[in-house]
Amino acid sequence: MFNQIFGRFLLEQKLLTSEQLEAIQSAQKKTRVRLGLIAVSEELLTQEQADKINRKQAREDKRFGDIAVEMGYLTESQVVRLLKLQGNPYLCFVQAATELEIMTMAQVEAAMDLYQQVNGFTNTDMEDFKSGDVDRMIPLYVRSSKPLSMGLVGVMIRTMMRLIDHEVSLDTSYEADSLEFENLAMQQVEGEHSILLGLAGEGNNLLTIAETFGKEEFGAMDLFAFDSVCEFINCVNGLYASELSLRNVQVDMIPPTFYQGGRVKAAEEALIVPVYVLGRKVRIVIATDTGITIEA
């Protein structure tokens, strides 16, 4: 998630070209972050200290962390913590960008500062962003006063990442009492709570979900493509219904349906979450405990 969100920001700010971003993201797939880069990024070492360790490592058959401990620069517990960060997507991005000489570490950090400023994030928010942990990142972009909506959007995004695209990207959510759509697949849940979960997309954008989930090429948003998207939504709602049942909250799922061209209207505001799935924008629509009408 981090790679796509930050990458899209760099393109929007014209700090990278699409070719440069593609090169960095391709290199990231083969990258294992060097311990020295992590230690400098975490401000546990200076660049000069890391360079000294690297020079010593070139002469001795020892690991970077062991030498750092021997030289008194790091403790063993600090080395253990740094080792856990080697798969961090932010650090993988930094290493790939610097090794390809597309961006310097200072330029990446300056871009992160700009991202923080543009989004009004706190330092703690930025640590959550850089973590790459989806459960820490979702609250940065999705806000709702309704716990059921927040819980469901989390299940939706995690399921998207598991079954459709592990690099799903988010835009900031918003609330609205109506939403115009070109294509909408949706399902309602009734019982102790009423919940609507939908996916809206323009043109053929919902095909990213239909074809990947259905493992079939549809070519256009026809009946069979909508059936595939509806099955995906049913899968998400099933997961959430099971989670709710563990809390002794009983709900029943109504068969999913779909519409082409129209408007969703909610008595109270619905939560809208723009997401990019395989590069195409779709919108998650969630309305909890409120009256819903579909004008199609």
Tab-separated table of C-alpha atoms in Angstrom:
chain	number	residue	atom	x	y	z
A	1	MET	CA	0.000	0.000	0.000
A	2	PHE	CA	2.809	2.436	0.902
A	3	ASN	CA	4.500	2.034	-2.488
A	4	GLN	CA	1.413	2.921	-4.512
A	5	ILE	CA	0.306	5.840	-2.334
A	6	PHE	CA	3.745	7.446	-2.114
A	7	GLY	CA	4.504	6.658	-5.748
A	8	ARG	CA	1.310	8.347	-6.932
A	9	PHE	CA	2.196	11.399	-4.819
A	10	LEU	CA	5.674	11.626	-6.368
A	11	LEU	CA	4.132	11.510	-9.847
A	12	GLU	CA	1.540	14.161	-8.977
A	13	GLN	CA	4.280	16.447	-7.610
A	14	LYS	CA	6.427	15.753	-10.713
A	15	LEU	CA	9.257	14.540	-8.484
A	16	LEU	CA	9.506	11.350	-10.556
A	17	THR	CA	8.531	10.255	-14.051
A	18	SER	CA	6.403	7.152	-14.505
A	19	GLU	CA	9.452	5.384	-15.962
A	20	GLN	CA	11.573	6.216	-12.920
A	21	LEU	CA	8.861	5.075	-10.523
A	22	GLU	CA	8.440	1.824	-12.427
A	23	ALA	CA	12.198	1.207	-12.227
A	24	ILE	CA	12.227	1.812	-8.464
A	25	GLN	CA	9.220	-0.397	-7.809
A	26	SER	CA	10.678	-3.163	-9.967
A	27	ALA	CA	13.975	-2.992	-8.066
A	28	GLN	CA	12.119	-3.087	-4.734
A	29	LYS	CA	10.877	-6.588	-5.484
A	30	LYS	CA	14.487	-7.795	-5.410
A	31	THR	CA	15.654	-5.572	-2.555
A	32	ARG	CA	16.698	-6.628	0.923
A	33	VAL	CA	17.448	-3.435	2.799
A	34	ARG	CA	20.980	-3.043	4.103
A	35	LEU	CA	21.216	-2.844	7.873
A	36	GLY	CA	23.378	0.281	7.647
A	37	LEU	CA	20.754	2.206	5.698
A	38	ILE	CA	18.101	1.237	8.247
A	39	ALA	CA	20.315	2.283	11.163
A	40	VAL	CA	20.993	5.689	9.581
A	41	SER	CA	17.297	6.153	8.763
A	42	GLU	CA	16.394	5.289	12.370
A	43	GLU	CA	19.097	7.742	13.569
A	44	LEU	CA	20.913	5.007	15.478
A	45	LEU	CA	24.048	5.544	13.385
A	46	THR	CA	25.491	8.476	11.495
A	47	GLN	CA	26.410	7.974	7.863
A	48	GLU	CA	30.070	8.239	8.854
A	49	GLN	CA	29.692	5.419	11.404
A	50	ALA	CA	27.889	3.223	8.868
A	51	ASP	CA	30.680	3.827	6.345
A	52	LYS	CA	33.295	2.820	8.937
A	53	ILE	CA	31.457	-0.429	9.610
A	54	ASN	CA	31.151	-1.113	5.868
A	55	ARG	CA	34.902	-0.611	5.393
A	56	LYS	CA	35.656	-2.950	8.300
A	57	GLN	CA	33.160	-5.486	6.932
A	58	ALA	CA	35.031	-5.441	3.601
A	59	ARG	CA	38.108	-6.720	5.450
A	60	GLU	CA	36.430	-9.171	7.823
A	61	ASP	CA	33.992	-12.023	7.305
A	62	LYS	CA	31.478	-10.712	9.824
A	63	ARG	CA	27.931	-9.409	9.713
A	64	PHE	CA	27.240	-5.675	9.777
A	65	GLY	CA	25.355	-5.938	13.068
A	66	ASP	CA	28.098	-7.916	14.795
A	67	ILE	CA	30.727	-5.353	13.796
A	68	ALA	CA	28.493	-2.467	14.919
A	69	VAL	CA	28.178	-4.091	18.363
A	70	GLU	CA	31.932	-4.739	18.544
A	71	MET	CA	32.660	-1.099	17.710
A	72	GLY	CA	30.209	0.068	20.373
A	73	TYR	CA	27.914	1.811	17.916
A	74	LEU	CA	24.870	-0.430	18.511
A	75	THR	CA	23.585	-2.733	21.222
A	76	GLU	CA	22.464	-6.274	20.471
A	77	SER	CA	18.828	-5.348	21.121
A	78	GLN	CA	19.107	-2.484	18.626
A	79	VAL	CA	20.481	-4.887	16.005
A	80	VAL	CA	17.542	-7.247	16.597
A	81	ARG	CA	15.098	-4.367	16.082
A	82	LEU	CA	16.862	-3.281	12.889
A	83	LEU	CA	16.732	-6.807	11.487
A	84	LYS	CA	12.945	-6.781	11.914
A	85	LEU	CA	12.762	-3.644	9.740
A	86	GLN	CA	14.509	-5.154	6.711
A	87	GLY	CA	11.232	-5.754	4.887
A	88	ASN	CA	9.917	-2.241	5.550
A	89	PRO	CA	8.494	-0.823	2.271
A	90	TYR	CA	9.692	2.738	2.938
A	91	LEU	CA	13.253	1.586	3.488
A	92	CYS	CA	13.056	-0.721	0.460
A	93	PHE	CA	11.960	2.317	-1.571
A	94	VAL	CA	14.860	4.407	-0.256
A	95	GLN	CA	17.408	1.730	-1.047
A	96	ALA	CA	16.050	1.060	-4.541
A	97	ALA	CA	15.860	4.792	-5.368
A	98	THR	CA	19.375	5.529	-4.111
A	99	GLU	CA	21.018	2.470	-5.673
A	100	LEU	CA	19.483	3.369	-9.053
A	101	GLU	CA	20.663	6.975	-8.478
A	102	ILE	CA	17.153	8.240	-9.226
A	103	MET	CA	16.775	9.980	-5.854
A	104	THR	CA	19.127	10.624	-2.972
A	105	MET	CA	18.119	9.787	0.580
A	106	ALA	CA	17.847	13.525	1.260
A	107	GLN	CA	15.464	13.920	-1.691
A	108	VAL	CA	13.280	11.048	-0.470
A	109	GLU	CA	13.157	12.557	3.017
A	110	ALA	CA	12.281	15.978	1.544
A	111	ALA	CA	9.457	14.355	-0.440
A	112	MET	CA	8.201	12.688	2.751
A	113	ASP	CA	8.243	16.062	4.515
A	114	LEU	CA	6.195	17.523	1.648
A	115	TYR	CA	3.755	14.605	1.832
A	116	GLN	CA	3.346	15.224	5.572
A	117	GLN	CA	2.720	18.935	4.964
A	118	VAL	CA	0.219	18.403	2.134
A	119	ASN	CA	-1.775	15.839	4.142
A	120	GLY	CA	-1.504	17.569	7.520
A	121	PHE	CA	-0.074	14.429	9.118
A	122	THR	CA	1.558	14.402	12.538
A	123	ASN	CA	4.947	12.782	13.140
A	124	THR	CA	3.119	9.786	14.594
A	125	ASP	CA	0.966	9.592	11.458
A	126	MET	CA	4.125	9.526	9.351
A	127	GLU	CA	5.548	6.667	11.377
A	128	ASP	CA	2.314	4.755	10.726
A	129	PHE	CA	2.571	5.626	7.027
A	130	LYS	CA	6.194	4.479	6.750
A	131	SER	CA	5.438	1.243	8.618
A	132	GLY	CA	3.576	-0.201	5.639
A	133	ASP	CA	1.229	-1.909	8.123
A	134	VAL	CA	-2.230	-1.801	6.532
A	135	ASP	CA	-4.038	-1.669	9.896
A	136	ARG	CA	-1.948	1.351	10.923
A	137	MET	CA	-2.370	3.042	7.530
A	138	ILE	CA	-6.131	2.707	7.018
A	139	PRO	CA	-7.066	5.181	9.820
A	140	LEU	CA	-4.843	7.800	8.137
A	141	TYR	CA	-7.180	7.878	5.132
A	142	VAL	CA	-10.497	6.510	6.390
A	143	ARG	CA	-12.418	8.270	9.120
A	144	SER	CA	-15.910	7.529	10.348
A	145	SER	CA	-17.704	7.981	13.652
A	146	LYS	CA	-19.363	4.588	13.126
A	147	PRO	CA	-17.282	1.636	14.402
A	148	LEU	CA	-19.206	-0.804	12.165
A	149	SER	CA	-18.219	1.167	9.061
A	150	MET	CA	-14.573	1.298	10.133
A	151	GLY	CA	-14.566	-2.421	10.846
A	152	LEU	CA	-16.114	-3.294	7.488
A	153	VAL	CA	-13.820	-1.076	5.440
A	154	GLY	CA	-10.858	-2.768	7.109
A	155	VAL	CA	-12.160	-6.212	6.131
A	156	MET	CA	-12.809	-4.988	2.571
A	157	ILE	CA	-9.326	-3.532	2.077
A	158	ARG	CA	-7.522	-6.488	3.633
A	159	THR	CA	-9.546	-8.886	1.451
A	160	MET	CA	-8.773	-6.812	-1.645
A	161	MET	CA	-5.080	-6.998	-0.811
A	162	ARG	CA	-5.250	-10.743	-0.237
A	163	LEU	CA	-7.366	-11.737	-3.241
A	164	ILE	CA	-7.137	-8.946	-5.832
A	165	ASP	CA	-4.112	-6.660	-5.523
A	166	HIS	CA	-1.618	-6.655	-2.637
A	167	GLU	CA	-0.660	-3.073	-3.559
A	168	VAL	CA	-4.122	-1.500	-3.126
A	169	SER	CA	-3.844	2.270	-2.694
A	170	LEU	CA	-6.187	4.627	-0.819
A	171	ASP	CA	-7.343	8.216	-1.190
A	172	THR	CA	-8.912	10.164	1.674
A	173	SER	CA	-12.440	9.014	2.488
A	174	TYR	CA	-15.420	11.320	2.682
A	175	GLU	CA	-19.062	11.146	3.727
A	176	ALA	CA	-22.020	12.012	1.524
A	177	ASP	CA	-25.773	11.519	1.539
A	178	SER	CA	-25.788	10.689	-2.177
A	179	LEU	CA	-23.447	9.188	-4.751
A	180	GLU	CA	-23.853	9.068	-8.495
A	181	PHE	CA	-22.504	5.930	-10.132
A	182	GLU	CA	-22.005	4.402	-13.536
A	183	ASN	CA	-21.693	0.837	-12.276
A	184	LEU	CA	-22.570	-0.368	-8.785
A	185	ALA	CA	-22.466	-3.833	-7.226
A	186	MET	CA	-23.850	-3.996	-3.688
A	187	GLN	CA	-25.212	-6.139	-0.906
A	188	GLN	CA	-27.256	-5.308	2.157
A	189	VAL	CA	-27.038	-6.941	5.563
A	190	GLU	CA	-29.968	-6.917	7.983
A	191	GLY	CA	-30.511	-7.953	11.575
A	192	GLU	CA	-29.301	-6.188	14.683
A	193	HIS	CA	-27.728	-3.678	12.287
A	194	SER	CA	-28.451	-2.739	8.692
A	195	ILE	CA	-25.397	-2.326	6.503
A	196	LEU	CA	-24.930	-1.655	2.808
A	197	LEU	CA	-21.608	-2.530	1.195
A	198	GLY	CA	-21.048	-1.544	-2.403
A	199	LEU	CA	-18.340	-1.094	-5.015
A	200	ALA	CA	-18.838	1.651	-7.596
A	201	GLY	CA	-16.715	2.223	-10.670
A	202	GLU	CA	-16.686	4.264	-13.839
A	203	GLY	CA	-16.381	2.597	-17.250
A	204	ASN	CA	-14.790	-0.821	-16.919
A	205	ASN	CA	-12.891	-0.070	-13.702
A	206	LEU	CA	-14.750	-2.774	-11.759
A	207	LEU	CA	-13.304	-5.326	-14.175
A	208	THR	CA	-10.108	-5.298	-12.110
A	209	ILE	CA	-12.100	-6.990	-9.355
A	210	ALA	CA	-14.393	-9.065	-11.571
A	211	GLU	CA	-11.614	-10.631	-13.655
A	212	THR	CA	-9.080	-11.159	-10.880
A	213	PHE	CA	-11.568	-12.619	-8.421
A	214	GLY	CA	-13.417	-14.629	-11.058
A	215	LYS	CA	-10.178	-15.740	-12.786
A	216	GLU	CA	-11.842	-15.039	-16.116
A	217	GLU	CA	-11.699	-12.335	-18.790
A	218	PHE	CA	-15.017	-10.544	-19.275
A	219	GLY	CA	-13.979	-7.589	-21.426
A	220	ALA	CA	-16.922	-5.432	-20.322
A	221	MET	CA	-19.183	-4.939	-17.327
A	222	ASP	CA	-21.830	-7.438	-18.361
A	223	LEU	CA	-24.026	-9.718	-16.253
A	224	PHE	CA	-21.233	-12.210	-15.649
A	225	ALA	CA	-18.729	-9.530	-14.629
A	226	PHE	CA	-21.227	-8.043	-12.170
A	227	ASP	CA	-21.895	-11.526	-10.761
A	228	SER	CA	-18.178	-11.887	-10.048
A	229	VAL	CA	-18.002	-8.520	-8.248
A	230	CYS	CA	-21.132	-9.399	-6.287
A	231	GLU	CA	-19.554	-12.698	-5.220
A	232	PHE	CA	-16.500	-10.804	-4.013
A	233	ILE	CA	-18.698	-8.448	-1.957
A	234	ASN	CA	-20.564	-11.476	-0.584
A	235	CYS	CA	-17.201	-12.944	0.475
A	236	VAL	CA	-16.277	-9.736	2.311
A	237	ASN	CA	-19.651	-9.491	4.036
A	238	GLY	CA	-19.419	-13.150	5.015
A	239	LEU	CA	-16.085	-12.527	6.702
A	240	TYR	CA	-17.471	-9.502	8.523
A	241	ALA	CA	-20.676	-11.303	9.548
A	242	SER	CA	-18.543	-14.068	11.069
A	243	GLU	CA	-16.520	-11.471	12.945
A	244	LEU	CA	-19.697	-9.845	14.248
A	245	SER	CA	-21.111	-13.199	15.364
A	246	LEU	CA	-18.096	-13.664	17.619
A	247	ARG	CA	-19.290	-10.492	19.351
A	248	ASN	CA	-22.819	-11.922	19.573
A	249	VAL	CA	-24.081	-9.523	16.881
A	250	GLN	CA	-26.427	-11.418	14.554
A	251	VAL	CA	-26.968	-10.304	10.946
A	252	ASP	CA	-28.310	-11.927	7.768
A	253	MET	CA	-26.998	-11.263	4.273
A	254	ILE	CA	-29.455	-10.353	1.520
A	255	PRO	CA	-28.525	-11.598	-1.988
A	256	PRO	CA	-26.282	-9.052	-3.737
A	257	THR	CA	-27.439	-7.042	-6.737
A	258	PHE	CA	-26.109	-4.513	-9.232
A	259	TYR	CA	-27.135	-1.386	-11.101
A	260	GLN	CA	-25.897	0.511	-14.129
A	261	GLY	CA	-26.278	4.272	-13.999
A	262	GLY	CA	-27.982	5.950	-11.084
A	263	ARG	CA	-27.615	7.364	-7.601
A	264	VAL	CA	-27.383	5.966	-4.075
A	265	LYS	CA	-29.208	8.102	-1.499
A	266	ALA	CA	-28.799	7.683	2.255
A	267	ALA	CA	-30.976	9.178	4.992
A	268	GLU	CA	-27.738	9.789	6.845
A	269	GLU	CA	-24.342	10.155	5.236
A	270	ALA	CA	-22.630	7.097	3.773
A	271	LEU	CA	-18.890	6.489	3.900
A	272	ILE	CA	-17.132	6.696	0.521
A	273	VAL	CA	-13.571	5.380	0.231
A	274	PRO	CA	-11.745	5.871	-3.107
A	275	VAL	CA	-9.288	3.034	-3.762
A	276	TYR	CA	-6.965	2.181	-6.622
A	277	VAL	CA	-7.046	-1.507	-7.506
A	278	LEU	CA	-4.541	-2.647	-10.135
A	279	GLY	CA	-4.228	1.005	-11.104
A	280	ARG	CA	-7.964	1.642	-11.573
A	281	LYS	CA	-10.071	3.787	-9.285
A	282	VAL	CA	-13.148	2.323	-7.624
A	283	ARG	CA	-15.145	3.538	-4.654
A	284	ILE	CA	-16.113	1.530	-1.589
A	285	VAL	CA	-19.577	2.567	-0.390
A	286	ILE	CA	-20.680	1.754	3.166
A	287	ALA	CA	-23.922	2.889	4.787
A	288	THR	CA	-24.599	1.733	8.340
A	289	ASP	CA	-27.922	1.848	10.192
A	290	THR	CA	-29.537	4.323	7.807
A	291	GLY	CA	-32.267	4.253	5.181
A	292	ILE	CA	-31.026	3.614	1.628
A	293	THR	CA	-32.703	4.179	-1.731
A	294	ILE	CA	-31.284	3.456	-5.183
A	295	GLU	CA	-32.352	5.709	-8.057
A	296	ALA	CA	-31.495	3.808	-11.252
